Structures are given as structure tokens and as C-alpha cells.
Amino acid sequence: MNIFRFALVVGMALLAGNAGAANFAAGKSKAQVCIGCHGEDGNAAVPIFPKLAGQHVSYLVKQLQEFRSKQRLEQTMNAMAESLSDDDIKDIAEYFASFKLKHETVAPSPLGEKIYRTGNPQTRVPACIGCHGPNGSGNPLAVYPHLAGQYSAFIVKALNDYKSGERNNDKNRIMRDIAERLSEEEIAAVAEHISGLQ
Ligand code: HEC
Ligand code: HEC
């Protein structure tokens, strides 16, 4: 590598590092209104508020844009997202995604594990593992959310909201078609299993 190219590479790395720090600071200051419910590091203290720590940036951006456009209806979050710009959304998403999610300890649920890994062929419920992955980490490119370690109370609410159609911003009805086929018992069990995944 010649000296000019070397200088260029080092210069670009420094610039990128500074930009990262600047975004983090911007994200942190913009996220101050969120932390009362979602926690300073995205690990909400109360189970009715979803954890945002370790979630994919792509997923956080999608949800915030859709709270803002009211494609995803939920009063609190519609109000919170209303005045956010695209840059705000990106900075805040990167801020919360950068933290480590705190794991939950739950009792093992054989039914939940079965649904997660194999679905329910009788009712044509597909295996969750197919999209959300063996350890519940989802897929940032496909915008499949990270689920592992999320509060089971929030997972139950999300699945019930898909089931009733109250939450309907899932492309091609992916999650509504699945949740419709889950019984109450299966929802509780699979939520418990997911919460315990690491
Ligand atoms: C007063 C409490 C409160 C505040 C403040 C708040 N949120 Fe929320 N947030 C919620 C609740 C409740 C939900 C769950 C909504 C639902 O049930 O669909 C939620 C959901 C979300 C979700 C979707 C998570 C998922 O996994 O589906 C994101 C992203 C989010 N909030 C980001 C933010 C951001 C960014 C801010 C600050 C600009 C913020 N929230 C401020 C209560 C709050
Ligand atoms: C074909 C792919 C696919 C399969 C199979 C699948 N999911 Fe999903 N899931 C998604 C997508 C995509 C989303 C995000 C939808 C959106 O953008 O709002 C999602 C969202 C969710 C959410 C909301 C998470 C949050 O933080 O907002 C939960 C909970 C969930 N899925 C649970 C499950 C469970 C339980 C199963 C198995 C019974 C399952 N999923 C099977 C694709 C899938």
C-alpha cells in the first residue's frame, strides 16, 4: 500500500469513527423522551413496555415510521413518533440498538418450544424458527425482529393484537395469518419460550 492510500484509509476510518460518536450523542439526546418507558439502555423496567435494546435498526426504523404514519396504531407511540424526522428516527434507532439486551429467566415450556421449533401442523401454524431463527435473533435484512429475551407480556400482547387485526402493519399479513391460528394456550406458551431464549 503506498503512503497516500494509507493516509486516505486512516483518514476515512477516523471520519467514520467520529461520525459514529456524533450519531450516538445525537441519538442519546433525542432518546431522552423515550427512556422513561423504554429504559436508558433500551431495557425497559416494566414488562408492558417492549425492550428495544439489541433490536435491529431496520426493525426499529420500520416501526417508528409506521407509528408516525399511523399504519401501526397505538395511541402513546403514535403521539411519540408524530414529530420525529427521518434523521431523528435513524439516530434513535441506532442508539437503542447499540445496547445489550438483558436476558430473562423463565420456566421451561415444552409446548412453547414445540410451537417455536416445529409449529403446529394440525392448525397449519409454521415454525417461528423459520424466520425468527434458532436463537430468536431474527434477520435484519429481511426485517424479521429479534425476539429473544423480550418480555413475555409484550409478546402475548403483540400476538393478540395481530390475531384481532388491531396490529396490521405486517407486510403480506405474515404475522396476522400466523397469530389467527394460535390458541390462547399456545400464545402464552410460545411467548414464555421466546422470553427465555438467548
Ligand atoms: C409513555 C410510555 C412510552 C414512551 C415515552 C415511549 N414509548 Fe415506545 N412504546 C410504548 C408502548 C406501550 C409500546 C407498545 C405498543 C404496542 O403495544 O403495540 C411501545 C412500542 C415501541 C416500539 C415498538 C417495539 C416493538 O418491538 O414492536 C418502538 C420502536 C418504540 N416504542 C420506540 C419509542 C421511541 C423511539 C420513543 C421516544 C421517541 C418511545 N418509544 C417513547 C410506550 C412508550
Ligand atoms: C414467514 C416469516 C415469519 C414466521 C414464520 C413468524 N414470524 Fe413473527 N414476524 C415476522 C415479521 C416479518 C414480523 C414483523 C412485522 C412488522 O414489520 O410489523 C414479525 C413480528 C413478530 C412479533 C412482534 C415483535 C415485536 O417486537 O414487535 C412477534 C411477537 C412474533 N413475530 C412472533 C412470532 C411467533 C410466535 C411465530 C411462530 C408461531 C412467528 N412470529 C413466526 C415474520 C415471521
PDB file of C-alpha atoms and ligand atoms in Angstrom:
ATOM      1  CA  MET A   1       0.000   0.000   0.000  1.00  0.00           C
ATOM      2  CA  ASN A   2       1.523   3.365  -0.889  1.00  0.00           C
ATOM      3  CA  ILE A   3       1.645   6.150   1.643  1.00  0.00           C
ATOM      4  CA  PHE A   4      -1.157   8.178   0.031  1.00  0.00           C
ATOM      5  CA  ARG A   5      -3.546   5.298   0.027  1.00  0.00           C
ATOM      6  CA  PHE A   6      -2.568   4.522   3.621  1.00  0.00           C
ATOM      7  CA  ALA A   7      -3.265   8.133   4.653  1.00  0.00           C
ATOM      8  CA  LEU A   8      -6.618   8.009   2.863  1.00  0.00           C
ATOM      9  CA  VAL A   9      -7.659   4.792   4.606  1.00  0.00           C
ATOM     10  CA  VAL A  10      -6.651   6.092   8.046  1.00  0.00           C
ATOM     11  CA  GLY A  11      -8.407   9.398   7.384  1.00  0.00           C
ATOM     12  CA  MET A  12     -11.619   7.669   6.365  1.00  0.00           C
ATOM     13  CA  ALA A  13     -11.531   5.407   9.420  1.00  0.00           C
ATOM     14  CA  LEU A  14     -11.143   8.444  11.692  1.00  0.00           C
ATOM     15  CA  LEU A  15     -14.006  10.225   9.971  1.00  0.00           C
ATOM     16  CA  ALA A  16     -16.241   7.174  10.298  1.00  0.00           C
ATOM     17  CA  GLY A  17     -15.332   6.864  13.980  1.00  0.00           C
ATOM     18  CA  ASN A  18     -16.216  10.488  14.632  1.00  0.00           C
ATOM     19  CA  ALA A  19     -19.463  10.208  12.717  1.00  0.00           C
ATOM     20  CA  GLY A  20     -20.385   7.167  14.812  1.00  0.00           C
ATOM     21  CA  ALA A  21     -19.730   9.031  18.054  1.00  0.00           C
ATOM     22  CA  ALA A  22     -21.674  12.054  16.817  1.00  0.00           C
ATOM     23  CA  ASN A  23     -24.663   9.885  15.890  1.00  0.00           C
ATOM     24  CA  PHE A  24     -24.575   8.171  19.259  1.00  0.00           C
ATOM     25  CA  ALA A  25     -24.598  11.537  21.049  1.00  0.00           C
ATOM     26  CA  ALA A  26     -27.423  12.787  18.816  1.00  0.00           C
ATOM     27  CA  GLY A  27     -29.364   9.550  19.334  1.00  0.00           C
ATOM     28  CA  LYS A  28     -28.885   9.750  23.080  1.00  0.00           C
ATOM     29  CA  SER A  29     -30.153  13.307  23.355  1.00  0.00           C
ATOM     30  CA  LYS A  30     -33.144  12.623  21.079  1.00  0.00           C
ATOM     31  CA  ALA A  31     -33.961   9.444  23.024  1.00  0.00           C
ATOM     32  CA  GLN A  32     -34.359  11.236  26.369  1.00  0.00           C
ATOM     33  CA  VAL A  33     -38.158  11.395  25.889  1.00  0.00           C
ATOM     34  CA  CYS A  34     -38.259   7.628  25.353  1.00  0.00           C
ATOM     35  CA  ILE A  35     -36.230   6.351  28.286  1.00  0.00           C
ATOM     36  CA  GLY A  36     -38.895   6.867  30.947  1.00  0.00           C
ATOM     37  CA  CYS A  37     -40.754   3.919  29.422  1.00  0.00           C
ATOM     38  CA  HIS A  38     -38.125   2.010  27.427  1.00  0.00           C
ATOM     39  CA  GLY A  39     -35.159   2.434  29.807  1.00  0.00           C
ATOM     40  CA  GLU A  40     -31.956   4.407  29.384  1.00  0.00           C
ATOM     41  CA  ASP A  41     -30.272   1.439  27.690  1.00  0.00           C
ATOM     42  CA  GLY A  42     -33.424   0.141  25.971  1.00  0.00           C
ATOM     43  CA  ASN A  43     -34.044  -2.454  28.679  1.00  0.00           C
ATOM     44  CA  ALA A  44     -37.474  -1.306  29.845  1.00  0.00           C
ATOM     45  CA  ALA A  45     -38.041  -1.889  33.556  1.00  0.00           C
ATOM     46  CA  VAL A  46     -41.759  -2.666  33.242  1.00  0.00           C
ATOM     47  CA  PRO A  47     -42.934  -5.617  31.103  1.00  0.00           C
ATOM     48  CA  ILE A  48     -45.738  -3.708  29.362  1.00  0.00           C
ATOM     49  CA  PHE A  49     -43.055  -1.648  27.609  1.00  0.00           C
ATOM     50  CA  PRO A  50     -41.083  -3.577  24.991  1.00  0.00           C
ATOM     51  CA  LYS A  51     -37.317  -3.799  25.299  1.00  0.00           C
ATOM     52  CA  LEU A  52     -35.603  -2.037  22.410  1.00  0.00           C
ATOM     53  CA  ALA A  53     -32.012  -2.956  23.343  1.00  0.00           C
ATOM     54  CA  GLY A  54     -30.299  -5.124  20.747  1.00  0.00           C
ATOM     55  CA  GLN A  55     -33.232  -4.841  18.316  1.00  0.00           C
ATOM     56  CA  HIS A  56     -32.297  -4.480  14.634  1.00  0.00           C
ATOM     57  CA  VAL A  57     -32.006  -0.877  13.439  1.00  0.00           C
ATOM     58  CA  SER A  58     -34.044  -1.814  10.349  1.00  0.00           C
ATOM     59  CA  TYR A  59     -36.924  -3.060  12.513  1.00  0.00           C
ATOM     60  CA  LEU A  60     -36.901  -0.054  14.865  1.00  0.00           C
ATOM     61  CA  VAL A  61     -36.900   2.304  11.861  1.00  0.00           C
ATOM     62  CA  LYS A  62     -39.812   0.467  10.221  1.00  0.00           C
ATOM     63  CA  GLN A  63     -41.912   0.533  13.396  1.00  0.00           C
ATOM     64  CA  LEU A  64     -41.188   4.203  14.140  1.00  0.00           C
ATOM     65  CA  GLN A  65     -42.000   5.267  10.583  1.00  0.00           C
ATOM     66  CA  GLU A  66     -45.248   3.328  10.779  1.00  0.00           C
ATOM     67  CA  PHE A  67     -46.188   4.729  14.200  1.00  0.00           C
ATOM     68  CA  ARG A  68     -45.594   8.154  12.662  1.00  0.00           C
ATOM     69  CA  SER A  69     -47.758   7.429   9.577  1.00  0.00           C
ATOM     70  CA  LYS A  70     -50.310   5.634  11.802  1.00  0.00           C
ATOM     71  CA  GLN A  71     -50.004   2.437   9.785  1.00  0.00           C
ATOM     72  CA  ARG A  72     -49.330   0.905  13.205  1.00  0.00           C
ATOM     73  CA  LEU A  73     -51.973   2.233  15.572  1.00  0.00           C
ATOM     74  CA  GLU A  74     -51.111   2.662  19.245  1.00  0.00           C
ATOM     75  CA  GLN A  75     -52.009   5.957  20.918  1.00  0.00           C
ATOM     76  CA  THR A  76     -48.903   6.503  23.036  1.00  0.00           C
ATOM     77  CA  MET A  77     -46.462   5.649  20.299  1.00  0.00           C
ATOM     78  CA  ASN A  78     -48.397   7.494  17.587  1.00  0.00           C
ATOM     79  CA  ALA A  79     -48.027  10.647  19.708  1.00  0.00           C
ATOM     80  CA  MET A  80     -44.359   9.943  20.462  1.00  0.00           C
ATOM     81  CA  ALA A  81     -43.429   9.431  16.791  1.00  0.00           C
ATOM     82  CA  GLU A  82     -45.540  12.236  15.350  1.00  0.00           C
ATOM     83  CA  SER A  83     -42.841  14.916  15.328  1.00  0.00           C
ATOM     84  CA  LEU A  84     -39.790  12.728  14.615  1.00  0.00           C
ATOM     85  CA  SER A  85     -37.891  13.397  11.363  1.00  0.00           C
ATOM     86  CA  ASP A  86     -36.316  10.584   9.334  1.00  0.00           C
ATOM     87  CA  ASP A  87     -32.926  11.565  10.802  1.00  0.00           C
ATOM     88  CA  ASP A  88     -34.311  11.501  14.354  1.00  0.00           C
ATOM     89  CA  ILE A  89     -35.708   8.022  13.739  1.00  0.00           C
ATOM     90  CA  LYS A  90     -32.390   6.757  12.423  1.00  0.00           C
ATOM     91  CA  ASP A  91     -30.340   8.255  15.268  1.00  0.00           C
ATOM     92  CA  ILE A  92     -32.702   6.990  17.980  1.00  0.00           C
ATOM     93  CA  ALA A  93     -32.898   3.524  16.392  1.00  0.00           C
ATOM     94  CA  GLU A  94     -29.103   3.274  16.292  1.00  0.00           C
ATOM     95  CA  TYR A  95     -28.885   4.435  19.893  1.00  0.00           C
ATOM     96  CA  PHE A  96     -31.235   1.779  21.300  1.00  0.00           C
ATOM     97  CA  ALA A  97     -29.952  -0.988  19.001  1.00  0.00           C
ATOM     98  CA  SER A  98     -26.414  -0.464  20.308  1.00  0.00           C
ATOM     99  CA  PHE A  99     -27.155  -1.801  23.796  1.00  0.00           C
ATOM    100  CA  LYS A 100     -27.097  -5.390  25.004  1.00  0.00           C
ATOM    101  CA  LEU A 101     -30.467  -6.880  25.799  1.00  0.00           C
ATOM    102  CA  LYS A 102     -30.889  -8.140  29.355  1.00  0.00           C
ATOM    103  CA  HIS A 103     -31.988 -11.770  29.412  1.00  0.00           C
ATOM    104  CA  GLU A 104     -34.998 -13.124  31.267  1.00  0.00           C
ATOM    105  CA  THR A 105     -35.074 -16.286  33.355  1.00  0.00           C
ATOM    106  CA  VAL A 106     -38.254 -18.254  32.751  1.00  0.00           C
ATOM    107  CA  ALA A 107     -39.546 -21.749  33.499  1.00  0.00           C
ATOM    108  CA  PRO A 108     -39.103 -24.105  30.505  1.00  0.00           C
ATOM    109  CA  SER A 109     -42.243 -24.521  28.388  1.00  0.00           C
ATOM    110  CA  PRO A 110     -42.283 -27.768  26.353  1.00  0.00           C
ATOM    111  CA  LEU A 111     -45.389 -26.659  24.412  1.00  0.00           C
ATOM    112  CA  GLY A 112     -43.808 -23.264  23.699  1.00  0.00           C
ATOM    113  CA  GLU A 113     -40.596 -24.869  22.498  1.00  0.00           C
ATOM    114  CA  LYS A 114     -42.553 -27.233  20.240  1.00  0.00           C
ATOM    115  CA  ILE A 115     -44.507 -24.385  18.617  1.00  0.00           C
ATOM    116  CA  TYR A 116     -41.350 -22.323  18.211  1.00  0.00           C
ATOM    117  CA  ARG A 117     -39.329 -25.115  16.626  1.00  0.00           C
ATOM    118  CA  THR A 118     -41.926 -27.056  14.632  1.00  0.00           C
ATOM    119  CA  GLY A 119     -45.142 -25.005  14.579  1.00  0.00           C
ATOM    120  CA  ASN A 120     -48.449 -26.855  14.744  1.00  0.00           C
ATOM    121  CA  PRO A 121     -49.083 -28.960  11.601  1.00  0.00           C
ATOM    122  CA  GLN A 122     -52.728 -29.623  12.618  1.00  0.00           C
ATOM    123  CA  THR A 123     -53.625 -25.942  12.503  1.00  0.00           C
ATOM    124  CA  ARG A 124     -51.018 -25.060   9.878  1.00  0.00           C
ATOM    125  CA  VAL A 125     -49.001 -22.818  12.188  1.00  0.00           C
ATOM    126  CA  PRO A 126     -45.498 -22.530  10.692  1.00  0.00           C
ATOM    127  CA  ALA A 127     -42.402 -22.854  12.868  1.00  0.00           C
ATOM    128  CA  CYS A 128     -41.324 -19.494  14.271  1.00  0.00           C
ATOM    129  CA  ILE A 129     -37.716 -20.616  13.912  1.00  0.00           C
ATOM    130  CA  GLY A 130     -38.033 -20.349  10.108  1.00  0.00           C
ATOM    131  CA  CYS A 131     -37.989 -16.552  10.269  1.00  0.00           C
ATOM    132  CA  HIS A 132     -37.000 -15.581  13.808  1.00  0.00           C
ATOM    133  CA  GLY A 133     -34.064 -18.024  13.877  1.00  0.00           C
ATOM    134  CA  PRO A 134     -32.932 -20.834  16.201  1.00  0.00           C
ATOM    135  CA  ASN A 135     -31.974 -18.416  18.984  1.00  0.00           C
ATOM    136  CA  GLY A 136     -34.635 -15.785  18.298  1.00  0.00           C
ATOM    137  CA  SER A 137     -32.280 -13.251  16.797  1.00  0.00           C
ATOM    138  CA  GLY A 138     -34.390 -12.595  13.687  1.00  0.00           C
ATOM    139  CA  ASN A 139     -32.896 -11.228  10.484  1.00  0.00           C
ATOM    140  CA  PRO A 140     -32.021  -7.562   9.997  1.00  0.00           C
ATOM    141  CA  LEU A 141     -32.040  -7.699   6.176  1.00  0.00           C
ATOM    142  CA  ALA A 142     -35.450  -9.351   5.964  1.00  0.00           C
ATOM    143  CA  VAL A 143     -36.632  -7.070   8.815  1.00  0.00           C
ATOM    144  CA  TYR A 144     -37.617 -10.048  10.982  1.00  0.00           C
ATOM    145  CA  PRO A 145     -37.408  -8.744  14.562  1.00  0.00           C
ATOM    146  CA  HIS A 146     -35.121 -10.027  17.282  1.00  0.00           C
ATOM    147  CA  LEU A 147     -37.431 -11.703  19.811  1.00  0.00           C
ATOM    148  CA  ALA A 148     -35.163 -13.494  22.313  1.00  0.00           C
ATOM    149  CA  GLY A 149     -35.302 -12.051  25.831  1.00  0.00           C
ATOM    150  CA  GLN A 150     -38.330  -9.836  25.170  1.00  0.00           C
ATOM    151  CA  TYR A 151     -40.898  -9.667  27.981  1.00  0.00           C
ATOM    152  CA  SER A 152     -43.482 -12.421  27.549  1.00  0.00           C
ATOM    153  CA  ALA A 153     -46.277  -9.976  28.486  1.00  0.00           C
ATOM    154  CA  PHE A 154     -45.375  -7.840  25.465  1.00  0.00           C
ATOM    155  CA  ILE A 155     -45.094 -10.886  23.155  1.00  0.00           C
ATOM    156  CA  VAL A 156     -48.559 -12.055  24.270  1.00  0.00           C
ATOM    157  CA  LYS A 157     -49.968  -8.584  23.590  1.00  0.00           C
ATOM    158  CA  ALA A 158     -48.296  -8.405  20.166  1.00  0.00           C
ATOM    159  CA  LEU A 159     -49.642 -11.834  19.142  1.00  0.00           C
ATOM    160  CA  ASN A 160     -53.155 -10.968  20.371  1.00  0.00           C
ATOM    161  CA  ASP A 161     -53.025  -7.648  18.508  1.00  0.00           C
ATOM    162  CA  TYR A 162     -52.046  -9.455  15.278  1.00  0.00           C
ATOM    163  CA  LYS A 163     -54.773 -12.029  15.924  1.00  0.00           C
ATOM    164  CA  SER A 164     -57.500  -9.392  16.355  1.00  0.00           C
ATOM    165  CA  GLY A 165     -56.108  -7.330  13.474  1.00  0.00           C
ATOM    166  CA  GLU A 166     -55.522  -4.342  15.760  1.00  0.00           C
ATOM    167  CA  ARG A 167     -51.897  -4.523  14.706  1.00  0.00           C
ATOM    168  CA  ASN A 168     -51.843  -4.761  10.931  1.00  0.00           C
ATOM    169  CA  ASN A 169     -48.595  -3.256   9.670  1.00  0.00           C
ATOM    170  CA  ASP A 170     -47.062  -6.687   8.938  1.00  0.00           C
ATOM    171  CA  LYS A 171     -46.321  -6.946   5.229  1.00  0.00           C
ATOM    172  CA  ASN A 172     -48.407  -9.602   3.394  1.00  0.00           C
ATOM    173  CA  ARG A 173     -50.285 -10.370   6.641  1.00  0.00           C
ATOM    174  CA  ILE A 174     -47.313 -12.577   7.645  1.00  0.00           C
ATOM    175  CA  MET A 175     -47.920 -12.368  11.390  1.00  0.00           C
ATOM    176  CA  ARG A 176     -51.717 -11.935  11.284  1.00  0.00           C
ATOM    177  CA  ASP A 177     -52.126 -15.187   9.334  1.00  0.00           C
ATOM    178  CA  ILE A 178     -49.967 -16.983  11.903  1.00  0.00           C
ATOM    179  CA  ALA A 179     -51.443 -15.458  15.073  1.00  0.00           C
ATOM    180  CA  GLU A 180     -55.005 -16.168  13.898  1.00  0.00           C
ATOM    181  CA  ARG A 181     -54.220 -19.883  14.095  1.00  0.00           C
ATOM    182  CA  LEU A 182     -52.680 -19.823  17.568  1.00  0.00           C
ATOM    183  CA  SER A 183     -54.824 -20.713  20.597  1.00  0.00           C
ATOM    184  CA  GLU A 184     -54.639 -18.683  23.790  1.00  0.00           C
ATOM    185  CA  GLU A 185     -52.705 -21.511  25.431  1.00  0.00           C
ATOM    186  CA  GLU A 186     -50.225 -21.681  22.546  1.00  0.00           C
ATOM    187  CA  ILE A 187     -49.691 -17.912  22.630  1.00  0.00           C
ATOM    188  CA  ALA A 188     -48.896 -17.973  26.351  1.00  0.00           C
ATOM    189  CA  ALA A 189     -46.548 -20.944  25.936  1.00  0.00           C
ATOM    190  CA  VAL A 190     -44.628 -19.693  22.915  1.00  0.00           C
ATOM    191  CA  ALA A 191     -44.252 -16.229  24.499  1.00  0.00           C
ATOM    192  CA  GLU A 192     -42.733 -17.811  27.592  1.00  0.00           C
ATOM    193  CA  HIS A 193     -40.327 -19.870  25.479  1.00  0.00           C
ATOM    194  CA  ILE A 194     -39.222 -16.865  23.403  1.00  0.00           C
ATOM    195  CA  SER A 195     -38.661 -14.749  26.501  1.00  0.00           C
ATOM    196  CA  GLY A 196     -36.219 -17.350  27.796  1.00  0.00           C
ATOM    197  CA  LEU A 197     -34.237 -17.706  24.535  1.00  0.00           C
ATOM    198  CA  GLN A 198     -30.722 -16.282  24.473  1.00  0.00           C
TER     199      GLN A 198
HETATM  200  C1  HEC B   1     -45.307   6.633  27.893  1.00  0.00           C
HETATM  201  C2  HEC B   1     -44.523   5.462  27.557  1.00  0.00           C
HETATM  202  C3  HEC B   1     -43.749   5.458  26.246  1.00  0.00           C
HETATM  203  C4  HEC B   1     -42.865   6.415  25.786  1.00  0.00           C
HETATM  204  C5  HEC B   1     -42.478   7.732  26.437  1.00  0.00           C
HETATM  205  C6  HEC B   1     -42.326   5.876  24.539  1.00  0.00           C
HETATM  206  N1  HEC B   1     -42.857   4.645  24.280  1.00  0.00           N
HETATM  207 FE1  HEC B   1     -42.348   3.414  22.741  1.00  0.00          FE
HETATM  208  N2  HEC B   1     -43.785   2.088  23.315  1.00  0.00           N
HETATM  209  C7  HEC B   1     -44.613   2.236  24.407  1.00  0.00           C
HETATM  210  C8  HEC B   1     -45.580   1.151  24.426  1.00  0.00           C
HETATM  211  C9  HEC B   1     -46.685   0.938  25.435  1.00  0.00           C
HETATM  212  C10 HEC B   1     -45.292   0.335  23.294  1.00  0.00           C
HETATM  213  C11 HEC B   1     -46.021  -0.933  22.847  1.00  0.00           C
HETATM  214  C12 HEC B   1     -47.057  -0.584  21.814  1.00  0.00           C
HETATM  215  C13 HEC B   1     -47.887  -1.777  21.426  1.00  0.00           C
HETATM  216  O1  HEC B   1     -48.394  -2.433  22.311  1.00  0.00           O
HETATM  217  O2  HEC B   1     -48.001  -2.059  20.231  1.00  0.00           O
HETATM  218  C14 HEC B   1     -44.157   0.951  22.623  1.00  0.00           C
HETATM  219  C15 HEC B   1     -43.569   0.446  21.473  1.00  0.00           C
HETATM  220  C16 HEC B   1     -42.446   0.975  20.861  1.00  0.00           C
HETATM  221  C17 HEC B   1     -41.761   0.388  19.725  1.00  0.00           C
HETATM  222  C18 HEC B   1     -42.126  -0.914  19.029  1.00  0.00           C
HETATM  223  C19 HEC B   1     -41.332  -2.048  19.622  1.00  0.00           C
HETATM  224  C20 HEC B   1     -41.694  -3.405  19.088  1.00  0.00           C
HETATM  225  O3  HEC B   1     -40.936  -4.336  19.381  1.00  0.00           O
HETATM  226  O4  HEC B   1     -42.705  -3.568  18.422  1.00  0.00           O
HETATM  227  C21 HEC B   1     -40.719   1.215  19.421  1.00  0.00           C
HETATM  228  C22 HEC B   1     -39.702   1.025  18.323  1.00  0.00           C
HETATM  229  C23 HEC B   1     -40.763   2.329  20.356  1.00  0.00           C
HETATM  230  N3  HEC B   1     -41.822   2.152  21.230  1.00  0.00           N
HETATM  231  C24 HEC B   1     -39.869   3.395  20.358  1.00  0.00           C
HETATM  232  C25 HEC B   1     -40.021   4.528  21.162  1.00  0.00           C
HETATM  233  C26 HEC B   1     -39.242   5.734  20.979  1.00  0.00           C
HETATM  234  C27 HEC B   1     -38.134   5.901  19.954  1.00  0.00           C
HETATM  235  C28 HEC B   1     -39.693   6.632  21.892  1.00  0.00           C
HETATM  236  C29 HEC B   1     -39.237   8.067  22.096  1.00  0.00           C
HETATM  237  C30 HEC B   1     -39.292   8.916  20.919  1.00  0.00           C
HETATM  238  C31 HEC B   1     -40.742   5.979  22.669  1.00  0.00           C
HETATM  239  N4  HEC B   1     -40.916   4.707  22.171  1.00  0.00           N
HETATM  240  C32 HEC B   1     -41.401   6.538  23.736  1.00  0.00           C
HETATM  241  C33 HEC B   1     -44.535   3.232  25.358  1.00  0.00           C
HETATM  242  C34 HEC B   1     -43.751   4.367  25.281  1.00  0.00           C
HETATM  243  C1  HEC B   2     -42.597 -16.102   7.492  1.00  0.00           C
HETATM  244  C2  HEC B   2     -41.817 -15.412   8.500  1.00  0.00           C
HETATM  245  C3  HEC B   2     -42.327 -15.413   9.945  1.00  0.00           C
HETATM  246  C4  HEC B   2     -42.702 -16.506  10.700  1.00  0.00           C
HETATM  247  C5  HEC B   2     -42.786 -17.970  10.284  1.00  0.00           C
HETATM  248  C6  HEC B   2     -43.017 -15.981  12.012  1.00  0.00           C
HETATM  249  N1  HEC B   2     -42.808 -14.628  12.040  1.00  0.00           N
HETATM  250 FE1  HEC B   2     -43.111 -13.374  13.640  1.00  0.00          FE
HETATM  251  N2  HEC B   2     -42.683 -11.763  12.488  1.00  0.00           N
HETATM  252  C7  HEC B   2     -42.341 -11.797  11.158  1.00  0.00           C
HETATM  253  C8  HEC B   2     -42.225 -10.438  10.648  1.00  0.00           C
HETATM  254  C9  HEC B   2     -41.874 -10.036   9.235  1.00  0.00           C
HETATM  255  C10 HEC B   2     -42.515  -9.573  11.743  1.00  0.00           C
HETATM  256  C11 HEC B   2     -42.541  -8.042  11.738  1.00  0.00           C
HETATM  257  C12 HEC B   2     -43.824  -7.491  11.136  1.00  0.00           C
HETATM  258  C13 HEC B   2     -43.794  -5.986  11.053  1.00  0.00           C
HETATM  259  O1  HEC B   2     -42.961  -5.469  10.322  1.00  0.00           O
HETATM  260  O2  HEC B   2     -44.560  -5.331  11.734  1.00  0.00           O
HETATM  261  C14 HEC B   2     -42.787 -10.439  12.884  1.00  0.00           C
HETATM  262  C15 HEC B   2     -43.114  -9.962  14.147  1.00  0.00           C
HETATM  263  C16 HEC B   2     -43.333 -10.767  15.248  1.00  0.00           C
HETATM  264  C17 HEC B   2     -43.590 -10.282  16.587  1.00  0.00           C
HETATM  265  C18 HEC B   2     -43.627  -8.814  17.031  1.00  0.00           C
HETATM  266  C19 HEC B   2     -42.295  -8.452  17.679  1.00  0.00           C
HETATM  267  C20 HEC B   2     -42.148  -7.029  18.081  1.00  0.00           C
HETATM  268  O3  HEC B   2     -41.201  -6.752  18.838  1.00  0.00           O
HETATM  269  O4  HEC B   2     -42.884  -6.153  17.646  1.00  0.00           O
HETATM  270  C21 HEC B   2     -43.781 -11.381  17.381  1.00  0.00           C
HETATM  271  C22 HEC B   2     -44.068 -11.376  18.862  1.00  0.00           C
HETATM  272  C23 HEC B   2     -43.661 -12.544  16.532  1.00  0.00           C
HETATM  273  N3  HEC B   2     -43.376 -12.144  15.251  1.00  0.00           N
HETATM  274  C24 HEC B   2     -43.790 -13.850  16.968  1.00  0.00           C
HETATM  275  C25 HEC B   2     -43.795 -14.971  16.129  1.00  0.00           C
HETATM  276  C26 HEC B   2     -44.145 -16.313  16.582  1.00  0.00           C
HETATM  277  C27 HEC B   2     -44.503 -16.680  17.997  1.00  0.00           C
HETATM  278  C28 HEC B   2     -44.051 -17.135  15.479  1.00  0.00           C
HETATM  279  C29 HEC B   2     -44.345 -18.615  15.376  1.00  0.00           C
HETATM  280  C30 HEC B   2     -45.643 -19.072  15.854  1.00  0.00           C
HETATM  281  C31 HEC B   2     -43.657 -16.291  14.352  1.00  0.00           C
HETATM  282  N4  HEC B   2     -43.517 -14.993  14.791  1.00  0.00           N
HETATM  283  C32 HEC B   2     -43.458 -16.749  13.058  1.00  0.00           C
HETATM  284  C33 HEC B   2     -42.120 -12.939  10.409  1.00  0.00           C
HETATM  285  C34 HEC B   2     -42.408 -14.238  10.798  1.00  0.00           C
END
